[in-house]
Rosetta silent file (secondary structure, phi, psi, omega in degrees, C-alpha in Angstrom):
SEQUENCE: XXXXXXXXXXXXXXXXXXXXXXXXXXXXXXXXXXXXXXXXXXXXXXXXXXXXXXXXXXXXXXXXXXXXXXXXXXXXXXXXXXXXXXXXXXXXXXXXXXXXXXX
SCORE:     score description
SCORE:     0.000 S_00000001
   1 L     0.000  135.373  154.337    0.000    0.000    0.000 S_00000001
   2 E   -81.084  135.486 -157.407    0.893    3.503   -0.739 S_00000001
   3 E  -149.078  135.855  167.515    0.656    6.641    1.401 S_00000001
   4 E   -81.767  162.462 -152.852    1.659   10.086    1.465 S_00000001
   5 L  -102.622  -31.418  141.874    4.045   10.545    4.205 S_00000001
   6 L  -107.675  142.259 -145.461    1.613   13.536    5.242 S_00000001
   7 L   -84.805  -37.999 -158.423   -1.752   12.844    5.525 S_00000001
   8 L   -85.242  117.073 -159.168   -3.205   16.285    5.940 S_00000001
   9 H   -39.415  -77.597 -178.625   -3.269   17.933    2.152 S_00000001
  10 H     2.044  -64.800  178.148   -2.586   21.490    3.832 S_00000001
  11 H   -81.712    3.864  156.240    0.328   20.562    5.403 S_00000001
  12 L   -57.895  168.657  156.460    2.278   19.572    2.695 S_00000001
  13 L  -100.893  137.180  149.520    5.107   21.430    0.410 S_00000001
  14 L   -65.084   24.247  156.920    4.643   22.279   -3.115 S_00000001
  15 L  -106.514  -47.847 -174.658    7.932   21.176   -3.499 S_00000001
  16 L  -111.555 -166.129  168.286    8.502   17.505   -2.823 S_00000001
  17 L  -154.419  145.987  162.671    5.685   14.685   -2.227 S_00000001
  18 L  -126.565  161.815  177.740    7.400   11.807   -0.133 S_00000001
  19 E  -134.653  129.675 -168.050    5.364    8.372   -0.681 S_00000001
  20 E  -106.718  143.297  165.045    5.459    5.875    2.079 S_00000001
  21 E  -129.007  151.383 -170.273    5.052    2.189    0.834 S_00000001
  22 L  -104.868 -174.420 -162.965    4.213   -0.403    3.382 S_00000001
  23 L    49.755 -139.727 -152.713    5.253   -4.444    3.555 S_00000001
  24 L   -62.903  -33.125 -159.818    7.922   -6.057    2.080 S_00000001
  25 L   -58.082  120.042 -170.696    8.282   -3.532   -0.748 S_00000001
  26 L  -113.480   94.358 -168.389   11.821   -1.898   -1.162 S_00000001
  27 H   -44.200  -38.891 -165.642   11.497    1.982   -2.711 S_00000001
  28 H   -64.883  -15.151 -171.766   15.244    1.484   -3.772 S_00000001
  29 H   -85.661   -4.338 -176.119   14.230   -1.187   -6.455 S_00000001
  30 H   -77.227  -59.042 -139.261   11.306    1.414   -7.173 S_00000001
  31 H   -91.661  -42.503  142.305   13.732    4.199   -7.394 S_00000001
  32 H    -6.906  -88.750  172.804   16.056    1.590   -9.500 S_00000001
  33 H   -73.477   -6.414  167.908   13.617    0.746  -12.072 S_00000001
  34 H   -85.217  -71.245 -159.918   12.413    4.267  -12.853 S_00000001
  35 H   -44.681  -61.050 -167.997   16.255    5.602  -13.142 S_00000001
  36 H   -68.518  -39.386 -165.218   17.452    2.274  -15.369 S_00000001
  37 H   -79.111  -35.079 -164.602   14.365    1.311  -17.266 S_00000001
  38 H  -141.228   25.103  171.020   12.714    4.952  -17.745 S_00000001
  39 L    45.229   24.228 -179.561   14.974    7.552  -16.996 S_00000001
  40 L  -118.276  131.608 -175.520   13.290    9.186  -14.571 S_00000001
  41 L   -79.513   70.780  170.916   15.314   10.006  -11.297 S_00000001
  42 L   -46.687  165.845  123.522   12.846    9.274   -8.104 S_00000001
  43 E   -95.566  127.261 -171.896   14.227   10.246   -4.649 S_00000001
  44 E   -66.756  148.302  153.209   14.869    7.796   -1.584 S_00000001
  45 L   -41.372  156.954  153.843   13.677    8.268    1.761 S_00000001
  46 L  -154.360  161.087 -163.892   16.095    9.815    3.507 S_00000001
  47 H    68.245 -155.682  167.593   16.293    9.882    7.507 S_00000001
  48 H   -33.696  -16.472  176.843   13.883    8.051    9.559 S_00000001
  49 H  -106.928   19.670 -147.065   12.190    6.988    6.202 S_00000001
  50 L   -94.750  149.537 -173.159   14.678    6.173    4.524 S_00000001
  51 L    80.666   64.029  146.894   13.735    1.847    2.872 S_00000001
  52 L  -157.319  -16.722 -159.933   10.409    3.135    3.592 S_00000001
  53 E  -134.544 -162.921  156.966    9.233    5.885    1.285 S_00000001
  54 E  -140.100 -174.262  179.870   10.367    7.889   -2.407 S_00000001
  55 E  -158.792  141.800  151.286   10.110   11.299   -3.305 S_00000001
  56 L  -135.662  148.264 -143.366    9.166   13.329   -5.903 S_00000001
  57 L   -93.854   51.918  174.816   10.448   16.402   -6.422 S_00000001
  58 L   -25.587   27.266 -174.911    8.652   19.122   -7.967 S_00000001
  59 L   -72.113  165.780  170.293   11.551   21.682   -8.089 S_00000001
  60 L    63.786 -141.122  176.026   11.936   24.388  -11.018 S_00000001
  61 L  -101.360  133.007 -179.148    9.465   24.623  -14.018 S_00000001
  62 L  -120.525   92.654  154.110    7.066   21.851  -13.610 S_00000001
  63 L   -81.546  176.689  167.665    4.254   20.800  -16.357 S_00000001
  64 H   -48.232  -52.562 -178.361    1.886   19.041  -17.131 S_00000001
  65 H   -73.792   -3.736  173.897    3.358   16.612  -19.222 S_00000001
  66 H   -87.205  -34.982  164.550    6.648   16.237  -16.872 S_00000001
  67 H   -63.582  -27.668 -167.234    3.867   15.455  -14.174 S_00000001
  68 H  -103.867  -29.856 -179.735    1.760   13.043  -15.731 S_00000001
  69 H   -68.465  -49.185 -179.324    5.256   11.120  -17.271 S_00000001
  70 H   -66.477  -16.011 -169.030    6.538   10.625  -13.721 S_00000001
  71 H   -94.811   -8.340  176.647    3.374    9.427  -12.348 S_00000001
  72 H   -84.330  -19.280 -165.531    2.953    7.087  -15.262 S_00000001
  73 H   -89.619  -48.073 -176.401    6.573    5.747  -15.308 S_00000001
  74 H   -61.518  -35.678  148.228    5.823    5.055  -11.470 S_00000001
  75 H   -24.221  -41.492 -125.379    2.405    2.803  -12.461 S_00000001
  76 H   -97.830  -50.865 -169.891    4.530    1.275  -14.849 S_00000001
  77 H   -54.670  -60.817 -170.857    7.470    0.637  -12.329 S_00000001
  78 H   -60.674  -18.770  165.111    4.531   -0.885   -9.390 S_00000001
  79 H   -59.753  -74.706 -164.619    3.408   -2.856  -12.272 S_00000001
  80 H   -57.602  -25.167  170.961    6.457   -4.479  -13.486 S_00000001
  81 H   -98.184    1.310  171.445    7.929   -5.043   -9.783 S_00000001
  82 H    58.469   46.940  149.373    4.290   -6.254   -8.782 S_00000001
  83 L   -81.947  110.559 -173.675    4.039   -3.847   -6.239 S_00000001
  84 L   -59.447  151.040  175.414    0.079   -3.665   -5.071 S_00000001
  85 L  -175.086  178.873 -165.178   -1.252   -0.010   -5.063 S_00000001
  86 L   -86.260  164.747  162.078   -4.481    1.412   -6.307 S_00000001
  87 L  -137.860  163.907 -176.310   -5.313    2.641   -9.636 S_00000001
  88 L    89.709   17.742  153.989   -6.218    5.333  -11.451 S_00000001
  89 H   -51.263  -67.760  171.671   -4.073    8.153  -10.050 S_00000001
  90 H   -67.764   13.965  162.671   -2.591    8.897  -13.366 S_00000001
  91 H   -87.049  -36.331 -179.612   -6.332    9.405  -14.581 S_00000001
  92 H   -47.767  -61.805 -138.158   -7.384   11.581  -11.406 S_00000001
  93 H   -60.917  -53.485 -155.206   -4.325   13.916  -12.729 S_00000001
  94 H   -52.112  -45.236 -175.832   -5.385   13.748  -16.161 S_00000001
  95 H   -61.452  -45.318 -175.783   -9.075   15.001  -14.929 S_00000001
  96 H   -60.274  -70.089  172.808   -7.391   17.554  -12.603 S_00000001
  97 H   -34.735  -61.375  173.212   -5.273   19.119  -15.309 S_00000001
  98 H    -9.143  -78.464  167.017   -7.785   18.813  -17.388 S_00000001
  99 H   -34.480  -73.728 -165.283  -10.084   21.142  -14.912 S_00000001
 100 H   -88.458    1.129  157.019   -6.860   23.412  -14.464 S_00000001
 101 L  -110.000  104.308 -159.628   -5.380   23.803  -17.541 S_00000001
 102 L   -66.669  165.337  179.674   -7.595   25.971  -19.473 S_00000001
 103 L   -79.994    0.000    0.000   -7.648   26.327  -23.468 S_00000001
């Protein structure tokens, strides 16, 4: 299962997201297969989480399409290491964007 490492929206930063994954599940082979397979550079826990969580980093100019390619190479990644998690994230976004990026 997957978790944001804070629960309450508010209190996040618009800079990073950290993602906590629970069991067995090891974020470095997560972090691994995004870098080697699909070029996209995840971030480890680090401190108390870290071989508990990832991170991704919103720094600098961020679009839409750099946002919906990381959350799709991570589906891709929880597929292929047959990590369970929910679906339909990258669709919420698409529907969000959608909403917030006007014509």
């Amino acid at each position: 299962m997957l978790r944001f490492n804070v629960s309450e929206a508010s209190e996040r930063t618009n800079t990073v997201t950290t993602v906590l994954m629970s069991g067995d599940h090891d974020p470095v082979k997560l972090h691994r297969y995004a870098k080697e397979k699909c070029g996209v550079v995840l971030g480890v826990g680090i401190g108390e989480l870290q071989g508990q969580a990832f991170r991704i980093a919103h720094m600098g100019h961020v679009n839409a399409p750099m946002v919906l390619g990381v959350l799709g190479v991570i589906e891709v990644a929880l597929n292929a290491l047959e990590i369970p998690h929910g679906r339909g994230d990258t669709e919420a976004a698409i529907d969000w964007l959608g909403e917030s990026v006007r014509a």
